[in-house]
């Protein structure tokens, strides 16, 4: 426009040329960014259907309407939500589309280093910026066409709505909440498949079950038994029929299995199994078979949180998983991140929490306590501040449990002269939905943690409420009324 204000920029020869404050250059740039981001995201959807299954509710085919992948994207959603619930680069190439099967395989290879979750995070801000840029152009067009201001506004709003740039999740969670509320009013609770191994904890109302969607952190100093207690819980998970993924960075899977055999039978790798009776040896054989057949996907060959999360999504796609365990979080890395360790841990926490919500499972992360706790003297009982890189870990966690065995520090009696040998305090230092408190339990170097003798003397089936026993009537998490669809 000859009446538009102009600015000047020096070119390479020192000459001045006018620059008009139009949006064409900015528009060209955002158009390229949008199409690139759309291609990256679509390639990830084709490459990782297991992750798409968990994130489909966050994505809309309208996002590709202005690209050559429009028909293929629509086909993905049609086939995913169809009877087959599957798709491929071959099946989504519809007649009349602008892409071939070869094109789709090429973009998968070109963007193979970006997983679906990262591609989605990359795409959304660019897409929303593109939508707002396109919406702003209605003003220019409307003025040239002598539109009324309200007509311009309405056209821009219609474009924003049709673009589906701000997809919101449906009401699946509300349905779940309604069913939970009705059960609760009847004195019932969901019988989660992942329960703590210690009935003392359950009946103390500190942890009646590892609730789906939560990030649970268990912390302790080296040798306190955080992995041992996790294995105690894992055996309980197996008895309840749960299935999950275990990332073991503290010891390899072979050592895990050896320890599990010892916990089940009481016979460790230090014992001479050759001198045992036939019955005792058969116990070990049976325990080995049980451990080998445990419904657990073990990972010990990587410390990349992205690999772990991708594995969890892939396994959940094949058959739903009920839990994910990380042992331990301070050994986990976020790919090739060049951020400070504090920021990297914060990103890892966030990714684990998002996965817990997305898959609707508990994620249990073990954490290390700083050595400083042993330098301050006194009881050396840990606190939240003693967790290594505690800031983001404590902030993101829904529950933080600390393990304290005073015997480890040579403290064998309490202030009343009561023996602390073979005793452990389980401290619930943070809980979003329950009180913070602690309980004392027994500890054995082979078998791990167990309910104290006085608990067994009172009976191991104490009701969770001071009312009639209702455990048998608890609805199961897999009941249709409590299923949370993606």
CSV table of C-alpha atoms in Angstrom, one decimal, residues 58-460:
chain,number,residue,atom,x,y,z
A,58,UNK,CA,-5.4,-35.3,22.1
A,59,UNK,CA,-5.1,-35.3,18.3
A,60,UNK,CA,-7.5,-34.3,15.5
A,61,UNK,CA,-7.3,-35.0,11.7
A,62,UNK,CA,-8.3,-31.4,11.0
A,63,UNK,CA,-4.7,-30.5,11.8
A,64,UNK,CA,-3.6,-31.8,8.4
A,65,UNK,CA,-6.4,-30.2,6.4
A,66,UNK,CA,-4.2,-27.6,4.8
A,67,UNK,CA,-1.4,-30.2,4.0
A,68,UNK,CA,-0.9,-33.0,1.5
A,69,UNK,CA,-1.4,-35.5,4.3
A,70,UNK,CA,-5.1,-34.5,4.7
A,71,UNK,CA,-6.7,-37.7,3.3
A,72,UNK,CA,-4.1,-40.0,4.8
A,73,UNK,CA,-4.6,-38.4,8.3
A,74,UNK,CA,-8.4,-38.9,8.0
A,75,UNK,CA,-7.8,-42.5,7.0
A,76,UNK,CA,-5.7,-43.1,10.1
A,77,UNK,CA,-8.5,-42.0,12.4
A,78,UNK,CA,-11.1,-43.9,10.4
A,79,UNK,CA,-9.1,-47.1,10.7
A,80,UNK,CA,-8.0,-46.6,14.3
A,81,UNK,CA,-11.6,-46.1,15.5
A,82,UNK,CA,-12.9,-48.8,13.2
A,83,UNK,CA,-13.4,-52.5,13.9
A,84,UNK,CA,-9.8,-53.4,13.1
A,85,UNK,CA,-8.3,-50.6,15.3
A,86,UNK,CA,-5.1,-50.6,13.2
A,87,UNK,CA,-3.6,-48.8,10.3
A,88,UNK,CA,-0.3,-48.7,8.3
A,89,UNK,CA,1.4,-46.6,5.7
A,90,UNK,CA,-0.1,-48.9,3.1
A,91,UNK,CA,-3.7,-48.8,4.2
A,92,UNK,CA,-4.0,-45.0,4.7
A,93,UNK,CA,-2.9,-44.1,1.1
A,94,UNK,CA,-6.4,-43.4,-0.2
A,95,UNK,CA,-7.2,-42.9,-3.9
A,96,UNK,CA,-7.1,-39.2,-4.8
A,97,UNK,CA,-4.6,-38.4,-2.0
A,98,UNK,CA,-1.4,-36.5,-2.6
A,99,UNK,CA,0.9,-39.1,-1.0
A,100,UNK,CA,2.0,-42.6,-1.8
A,101,UNK,CA,3.1,-45.4,0.4
A,102,UNK,CA,6.7,-44.7,-0.6
A,103,UNK,CA,6.3,-41.0,0.5
A,104,UNK,CA,5.0,-42.1,3.9
A,105,UNK,CA,7.9,-44.5,4.5
A,106,UNK,CA,10.4,-41.8,3.5
A,107,UNK,CA,9.0,-39.3,6.0
A,108,UNK,CA,9.2,-42.0,8.7
A,109,UNK,CA,12.8,-42.5,8.0
A,110,UNK,CA,13.5,-38.7,7.7
A,111,UNK,CA,12.0,-38.0,11.2
A,112,UNK,CA,12.9,-41.3,12.9
A,113,UNK,CA,14.7,-39.5,15.8
A,114,UNK,CA,11.5,-37.8,17.1
A,115,UNK,CA,9.0,-39.9,19.0
A,116,UNK,CA,5.2,-39.1,19.0
A,117,UNK,CA,5.1,-37.3,22.3
A,118,UNK,CA,8.0,-35.1,21.4
A,119,UNK,CA,6.5,-34.5,17.9
A,120,UNK,CA,3.2,-33.5,19.5
A,121,UNK,CA,4.9,-31.0,21.9
A,122,UNK,CA,6.8,-29.6,18.9
A,123,UNK,CA,3.7,-29.4,16.7
A,124,UNK,CA,1.0,-27.8,18.9
A,125,UNK,CA,2.6,-24.3,19.6
A,126,UNK,CA,3.5,-24.0,15.9
A,127,UNK,CA,0.1,-25.0,14.8
A,128,UNK,CA,-1.7,-22.7,17.2
A,129,UNK,CA,0.6,-19.8,16.0
A,130,UNK,CA,-0.3,-20.7,12.4
A,131,UNK,CA,-4.0,-20.8,13.2
A,132,UNK,CA,-3.9,-17.3,14.9
A,133,UNK,CA,-1.9,-16.0,11.9
A,134,UNK,CA,-4.5,-17.3,9.5
A,135,UNK,CA,-7.4,-16.0,11.7
A,136,UNK,CA,-5.8,-12.5,11.7
A,137,UNK,CA,-5.9,-12.4,7.9
A,138,UNK,CA,-9.7,-12.3,8.0
A,139,UNK,CA,-9.4,-8.7,9.1
A,140,UNK,CA,-7.4,-7.8,6.0
A,141,UNK,CA,-9.7,-9.7,3.8
A,142,UNK,CA,-12.9,-8.4,5.5
A,143,UNK,CA,-11.8,-4.8,5.1
A,144,UNK,CA,-11.1,-5.2,1.4
A,145,UNK,CA,-14.6,-6.8,1.1
A,146,UNK,CA,-16.3,-4.1,3.2
A,147,UNK,CA,-17.3,-6.6,5.9
A,148,UNK,CA,-18.8,-5.5,9.2
A,149,UNK,CA,-16.6,-5.9,12.2
A,150,UNK,CA,-18.9,-8.5,13.7
A,151,UNK,CA,-18.7,-10.5,10.4
A,152,UNK,CA,-14.9,-10.4,10.5
A,153,UNK,CA,-14.8,-11.6,14.1
A,154,UNK,CA,-17.3,-14.4,13.4
A,155,UNK,CA,-15.3,-15.7,10.4
A,156,UNK,CA,-12.1,-15.7,12.4
A,157,UNK,CA,-13.8,-17.6,15.3
A,158,UNK,CA,-15.3,-20.1,12.9
A,159,UNK,CA,-11.8,-20.8,11.5
A,160,UNK,CA,-10.3,-21.2,15.0
A,161,UNK,CA,-13.1,-23.7,15.9
A,162,UNK,CA,-12.8,-25.7,12.7
A,163,UNK,CA,-9.0,-25.9,13.1
A,164,UNK,CA,-9.4,-27.9,16.3
A,165,UNK,CA,-6.2,-26.3,17.6
A,166,UNK,CA,-7.4,-26.6,21.2
A,167,UNK,CA,-8.6,-30.2,21.5
A,168,UNK,CA,-10.0,-31.0,25.0
A,169,UNK,CA,-10.3,-34.4,26.6
A,170,UNK,CA,-13.8,-35.9,26.8
A,171,UNK,CA,-15.7,-36.8,29.9
A,172,UNK,CA,-14.3,-40.3,30.5
A,173,UNK,CA,-12.8,-39.1,33.8
A,174,UNK,CA,-16.2,-37.8,34.9
A,175,UNK,CA,-17.8,-41.1,34.3
A,176,UNK,CA,-15.1,-42.8,36.3
A,177,UNK,CA,-15.6,-40.3,39.1
A,178,UNK,CA,-19.4,-40.8,39.1
A,179,UNK,CA,-18.9,-44.6,39.5
A,180,UNK,CA,-16.2,-44.1,42.2
A,181,UNK,CA,-18.5,-41.7,44.1
A,182,UNK,CA,-21.4,-44.2,44.1
A,183,UNK,CA,-19.2,-47.0,45.3
A,184,UNK,CA,-17.8,-44.9,48.0
A,185,UNK,CA,-21.2,-43.9,49.2
A,186,UNK,CA,-21.9,-47.6,49.7
A,187,UNK,CA,-18.8,-48.1,51.8
A,188,UNK,CA,-16.8,-49.7,49.0
A,189,UNK,CA,-13.4,-48.9,47.4
A,190,UNK,CA,-11.8,-49.9,44.2
A,191,UNK,CA,-9.6,-53.0,44.7
A,192,UNK,CA,-6.5,-51.8,42.8
A,193,UNK,CA,-4.4,-54.6,41.3
A,194,UNK,CA,-1.2,-52.9,42.8
A,195,UNK,CA,-1.2,-53.1,46.6
A,196,UNK,CA,1.6,-52.7,49.1
A,197,UNK,CA,2.9,-55.9,50.5
A,198,UNK,CA,2.6,-54.6,54.1
A,199,UNK,CA,-0.9,-55.0,55.5
A,200,UNK,CA,0.2,-52.7,58.3
A,201,UNK,CA,0.4,-49.9,55.8
A,202,UNK,CA,-2.9,-50.7,54.2
A,203,UNK,CA,-4.8,-50.9,57.5
A,204,UNK,CA,-3.2,-47.8,58.8
A,205,UNK,CA,-4.8,-46.1,55.8
A,206,UNK,CA,-1.5,-44.8,54.6
A,207,UNK,CA,-1.6,-46.7,51.3
A,208,UNK,CA,-4.5,-48.9,50.5
A,209,UNK,CA,-3.3,-49.3,46.9
A,210,UNK,CA,-1.1,-47.7,44.3
A,211,UNK,CA,-3.7,-45.5,42.6
A,212,UNK,CA,-3.6,-45.2,38.8
A,213,UNK,CA,-2.4,-41.8,37.5
A,214,UNK,CA,-0.1,-41.2,40.5
A,215,UNK,CA,3.7,-40.7,40.7
A,216,UNK,CA,4.9,-42.6,43.8
A,217,UNK,CA,8.4,-42.0,45.1
A,218,UNK,CA,10.2,-44.3,47.5
A,219,UNK,CA,13.5,-42.9,48.9
A,220,UNK,CA,16.2,-44.2,51.2
A,221,UNK,CA,19.9,-44.3,51.8
A,222,UNK,CA,22.1,-47.0,50.2
A,223,UNK,CA,21.4,-50.3,51.9
A,224,UNK,CA,18.1,-49.2,53.5
A,225,UNK,CA,16.1,-51.6,51.4
A,226,UNK,CA,14.2,-49.5,48.9
A,227,UNK,CA,14.7,-52.1,46.2
A,228,UNK,CA,13.9,-54.9,48.6
A,229,UNK,CA,10.6,-53.4,49.6
A,230,UNK,CA,9.8,-52.8,45.9
A,231,UNK,CA,10.4,-56.4,45.2
A,232,UNK,CA,8.2,-57.4,48.2
A,233,UNK,CA,5.5,-55.2,46.6
A,234,UNK,CA,6.2,-56.7,43.2
A,235,UNK,CA,5.5,-60.2,44.4
A,236,UNK,CA,2.2,-58.9,45.8
A,237,UNK,CA,1.4,-57.3,42.4
A,238,UNK,CA,2.0,-60.7,40.8
A,239,UNK,CA,-0.4,-62.4,43.2
A,240,UNK,CA,-3.0,-59.9,42.3
A,241,UNK,CA,-2.6,-60.6,38.6
A,242,UNK,CA,-1.0,-57.3,37.7
A,243,UNK,CA,1.3,-56.7,34.7
A,244,UNK,CA,4.0,-54.0,34.3
A,245,UNK,CA,7.4,-52.7,33.3
A,246,UNK,CA,10.4,-52.6,35.6
A,247,UNK,CA,13.4,-50.4,34.7
A,248,UNK,CA,16.3,-51.7,36.8
A,249,UNK,CA,19.4,-49.5,36.9
A,250,UNK,CA,20.6,-50.4,40.4
A,251,UNK,CA,21.3,-54.0,39.5
A,252,UNK,CA,20.8,-56.1,36.4
A,253,UNK,CA,17.9,-58.4,35.9
A,254,UNK,CA,19.8,-61.6,36.7
A,255,UNK,CA,20.6,-60.3,40.2
A,256,UNK,CA,17.0,-59.2,40.6
A,257,UNK,CA,15.8,-62.7,39.8
A,258,UNK,CA,18.3,-64.3,42.2
A,259,UNK,CA,17.1,-62.0,45.0
A,260,UNK,CA,13.5,-62.8,44.2
A,261,UNK,CA,14.2,-66.5,44.6
A,262,UNK,CA,15.8,-65.9,47.9
A,263,UNK,CA,12.8,-63.8,49.1
A,264,UNK,CA,10.4,-66.5,48.1
A,265,UNK,CA,12.3,-69.5,49.5
A,266,UNK,CA,14.6,-68.1,52.1
A,267,UNK,CA,17.6,-69.6,50.4
A,268,UNK,CA,20.2,-67.1,49.1
A,269,UNK,CA,23.0,-67.4,46.5
A,270,UNK,CA,25.4,-67.7,49.4
A,271,UNK,CA,23.8,-71.0,50.6
A,272,UNK,CA,25.1,-74.3,49.4
A,273,UNK,CA,22.1,-75.6,47.5
A,274,UNK,CA,23.8,-79.0,46.8
A,275,UNK,CA,23.4,-80.0,50.5
A,276,UNK,CA,19.7,-79.2,50.7
A,277,UNK,CA,17.0,-81.8,50.9
A,278,UNK,CA,15.0,-82.8,47.8
A,279,UNK,CA,12.0,-80.9,49.1
A,280,UNK,CA,14.1,-77.8,49.7
A,281,UNK,CA,15.7,-78.0,46.3
A,282,UNK,CA,12.2,-78.4,44.7
A,283,UNK,CA,11.1,-75.2,46.5
A,284,UNK,CA,14.0,-73.4,44.7
A,285,UNK,CA,13.1,-75.0,41.4
A,286,UNK,CA,9.5,-73.9,41.8
A,287,UNK,CA,10.5,-70.4,42.8
A,288,UNK,CA,12.8,-70.1,39.7
A,289,UNK,CA,9.9,-71.1,37.5
A,290,UNK,CA,7.6,-68.6,39.2
A,291,UNK,CA,10.1,-65.8,38.8
A,292,UNK,CA,10.8,-66.6,35.1
A,293,UNK,CA,7.1,-66.5,34.4
A,294,UNK,CA,6.3,-63.3,36.3
A,295,UNK,CA,4.3,-60.9,34.1
A,296,UNK,CA,7.0,-58.3,34.1
A,297,UNK,CA,8.8,-56.7,31.3
A,298,UNK,CA,12.4,-56.2,32.6
A,299,UNK,CA,14.7,-53.4,31.2
A,300,UNK,CA,18.3,-53.0,32.3
A,301,UNK,CA,20.1,-52.2,29.1
A,302,UNK,CA,19.3,-48.5,28.9
A,303,UNK,CA,18.9,-45.5,31.3
A,304,UNK,CA,17.0,-43.3,28.7
A,305,UNK,CA,13.7,-42.3,30.1
A,306,UNK,CA,12.3,-41.9,26.5
A,307,UNK,CA,13.2,-45.5,25.7
A,308,UNK,CA,11.5,-46.6,29.0
A,309,UNK,CA,8.3,-44.6,28.3
A,310,UNK,CA,8.1,-45.9,24.7
A,311,UNK,CA,8.4,-49.4,26.0
A,312,UNK,CA,5.6,-48.8,28.4
A,313,UNK,CA,3.4,-47.4,25.7
A,314,UNK,CA,4.3,-50.3,23.3
A,315,UNK,CA,3.5,-52.9,26.0
A,316,UNK,CA,0.3,-51.2,27.0
A,317,UNK,CA,-0.7,-51.3,23.3
A,318,UNK,CA,-0.1,-55.1,23.1
A,319,UNK,CA,-1.8,-55.8,26.5
A,320,UNK,CA,-2.7,-53.2,29.2
A,321,UNK,CA,-0.1,-52.7,31.9
A,322,UNK,CA,-0.9,-52.0,35.5
A,323,UNK,CA,2.3,-50.3,36.8
A,324,UNK,CA,5.7,-49.0,35.8
A,325,UNK,CA,8.7,-49.0,38.1
A,326,UNK,CA,12.0,-47.1,37.9
A,327,UNK,CA,14.9,-48.2,40.1
A,328,UNK,CA,16.2,-45.5,40.6
A,329,UNK,CA,15.4,-42.1,39.2
A,330,UNK,CA,18.7,-40.4,39.8
A,331,UNK,CA,20.4,-42.8,37.4
A,332,UNK,CA,17.9,-42.0,34.6
A,333,UNK,CA,18.9,-39.7,31.7
A,334,UNK,CA,16.7,-37.7,29.3
A,335,UNK,CA,18.3,-38.8,26.0
A,336,UNK,CA,21.2,-36.5,25.1
A,337,UNK,CA,19.9,-33.5,27.1
A,338,UNK,CA,22.5,-30.8,27.7
A,339,UNK,CA,20.5,-29.2,30.5
A,340,UNK,CA,21.8,-29.0,34.0
A,341,UNK,CA,21.1,-32.1,36.1
A,342,UNK,CA,18.5,-30.3,38.1
A,343,UNK,CA,16.5,-29.3,35.0
A,344,UNK,CA,17.0,-32.7,33.5
A,345,UNK,CA,15.6,-34.4,36.6
A,346,UNK,CA,12.6,-32.0,36.4
A,347,UNK,CA,11.9,-33.0,32.8
A,348,UNK,CA,12.2,-36.7,33.7
A,349,UNK,CA,9.7,-36.3,36.6
A,350,UNK,CA,7.3,-34.5,34.4
A,351,UNK,CA,7.5,-37.2,31.7
A,352,UNK,CA,6.9,-40.0,34.2
A,353,UNK,CA,3.9,-38.1,35.7
A,354,UNK,CA,2.4,-37.5,32.3
A,355,UNK,CA,2.8,-41.2,31.4
A,356,UNK,CA,1.0,-42.1,34.7
A,357,UNK,CA,-1.9,-39.9,33.7
A,358,UNK,CA,-1.9,-41.0,30.1
A,359,UNK,CA,-1.8,-44.8,30.7
A,360,UNK,CA,-3.8,-44.5,33.9
A,361,UNK,CA,-1.3,-46.5,35.9
A,362,UNK,CA,0.8,-45.9,39.0
A,363,UNK,CA,4.5,-45.0,38.2
A,364,UNK,CA,6.7,-45.9,41.2
A,365,UNK,CA,10.2,-44.3,41.2
A,366,UNK,CA,12.9,-45.2,43.7
A,367,UNK,CA,15.2,-42.4,44.8
A,368,UNK,CA,18.4,-42.0,46.6
A,369,UNK,CA,18.8,-40.1,49.9
A,370,UNK,CA,21.8,-37.7,50.2
A,371,UNK,CA,24.8,-38.9,52.2
A,372,UNK,CA,24.6,-35.7,54.2
A,373,UNK,CA,21.9,-37.3,56.4
A,374,UNK,CA,24.7,-39.5,57.9
A,375,UNK,CA,26.8,-36.4,58.8
A,376,UNK,CA,24.4,-34.5,60.9
A,377,UNK,CA,24.3,-37.0,63.8
A,378,UNK,CA,21.3,-37.9,66.0
A,379,UNK,CA,18.8,-40.4,64.7
A,380,UNK,CA,19.7,-39.7,61.0
A,381,UNK,CA,16.0,-40.1,60.2
A,382,UNK,CA,15.5,-38.8,56.6
A,383,UNK,CA,13.3,-36.0,55.5
A,384,UNK,CA,12.0,-34.8,52.2
A,385,UNK,CA,14.9,-32.3,51.9
A,386,UNK,CA,17.4,-35.2,52.1
A,387,UNK,CA,16.3,-36.7,48.7
A,388,UNK,CA,18.9,-36.1,46.1
A,389,UNK,CA,17.7,-33.5,43.6
A,390,UNK,CA,14.7,-33.2,45.9
A,391,UNK,CA,13.1,-30.1,44.5
A,392,UNK,CA,11.3,-31.3,41.4
A,393,UNK,CA,11.0,-34.9,42.7
A,394,UNK,CA,9.1,-33.9,45.8
A,395,UNK,CA,7.1,-31.3,43.9
A,396,UNK,CA,5.9,-33.7,41.1
A,397,UNK,CA,5.3,-36.8,43.3
A,398,UNK,CA,1.8,-37.5,44.6
A,399,UNK,CA,3.3,-39.7,47.4
A,400,UNK,CA,6.8,-39.7,48.9
A,401,UNK,CA,7.7,-42.6,51.1
A,402,UNK,CA,11.0,-42.7,53.1
A,403,UNK,CA,12.6,-45.9,54.5
A,404,UNK,CA,14.6,-45.7,57.8
A,405,UNK,CA,16.4,-48.5,59.5
A,406,UNK,CA,18.2,-47.2,62.6
A,407,UNK,CA,20.0,-50.5,63.0
A,408,UNK,CA,22.0,-49.5,59.9
A,409,UNK,CA,23.6,-46.7,61.9
A,410,UNK,CA,24.2,-48.8,65.0
A,411,UNK,CA,21.1,-47.6,66.8
A,412,UNK,CA,19.7,-50.8,68.3
A,413,UNK,CA,17.3,-49.4,71.0
A,414,UNK,CA,14.8,-46.5,71.1
A,415,UNK,CA,14.5,-44.0,73.9
A,416,UNK,CA,12.4,-46.5,75.9
A,417,UNK,CA,14.9,-49.3,75.6
A,418,UNK,CA,12.8,-51.2,73.1
A,419,UNK,CA,14.9,-53.2,70.5
A,420,UNK,CA,15.2,-51.7,67.0
A,421,UNK,CA,17.1,-54.7,65.7
A,422,UNK,CA,15.4,-56.0,62.6
A,423,UNK,CA,13.0,-53.0,62.6
A,424,UNK,CA,12.2,-50.5,59.9
A,425,UNK,CA,10.2,-47.3,59.9
A,426,UNK,CA,8.1,-46.6,56.7
A,427,UNK,CA,7.6,-42.9,56.6
A,428,UNK,CA,4.9,-41.3,54.4
A,429,UNK,CA,6.4,-37.8,54.3
A,430,UNK,CA,4.1,-36.5,51.5
A,431,UNK,CA,0.6,-37.5,50.4
A,432,UNK,CA,-1.8,-35.5,48.3
A,433,UNK,CA,-4.9,-37.4,49.4
A,434,UNK,CA,-4.0,-39.1,52.7
A,435,UNK,CA,-2.4,-38.1,56.0
A,436,UNK,CA,1.4,-38.2,56.5
A,437,UNK,CA,2.4,-40.6,59.2
A,438,UNK,CA,4.7,-43.6,59.7
A,439,UNK,CA,4.6,-47.3,60.8
A,440,UNK,CA,7.2,-49.7,62.2
A,441,UNK,CA,7.6,-53.0,60.4
A,442,UNK,CA,10.0,-56.0,60.5
A,443,UNK,CA,13.0,-56.4,58.3
A,444,UNK,CA,15.0,-59.5,57.3
A,445,UNK,CA,18.0,-59.4,55.0
A,446,UNK,CA,16.7,-62.2,52.9
A,447,UNK,CA,12.9,-62.1,53.0
A,448,UNK,CA,12.7,-58.3,53.1
A,449,UNK,CA,10.0,-56.4,54.9
A,450,UNK,CA,7.0,-57.9,56.7
A,451,UNK,CA,4.3,-57.0,59.1
A,452,UNK,CA,5.5,-57.0,62.8
A,453,UNK,CA,4.7,-59.9,65.1
A,454,UNK,CA,2.2,-57.8,67.1
A,455,UNK,CA,0.3,-57.3,63.9
A,456,UNK,CA,0.0,-61.0,63.3
A,457,UNK,CA,-1.0,-61.6,66.9
A,458,UNK,CA,-4.0,-59.3,66.3
A,459,UNK,CA,-4.9,-61.1,63.2
A,460,UNK,CA,-3.8,-60.4,59.6
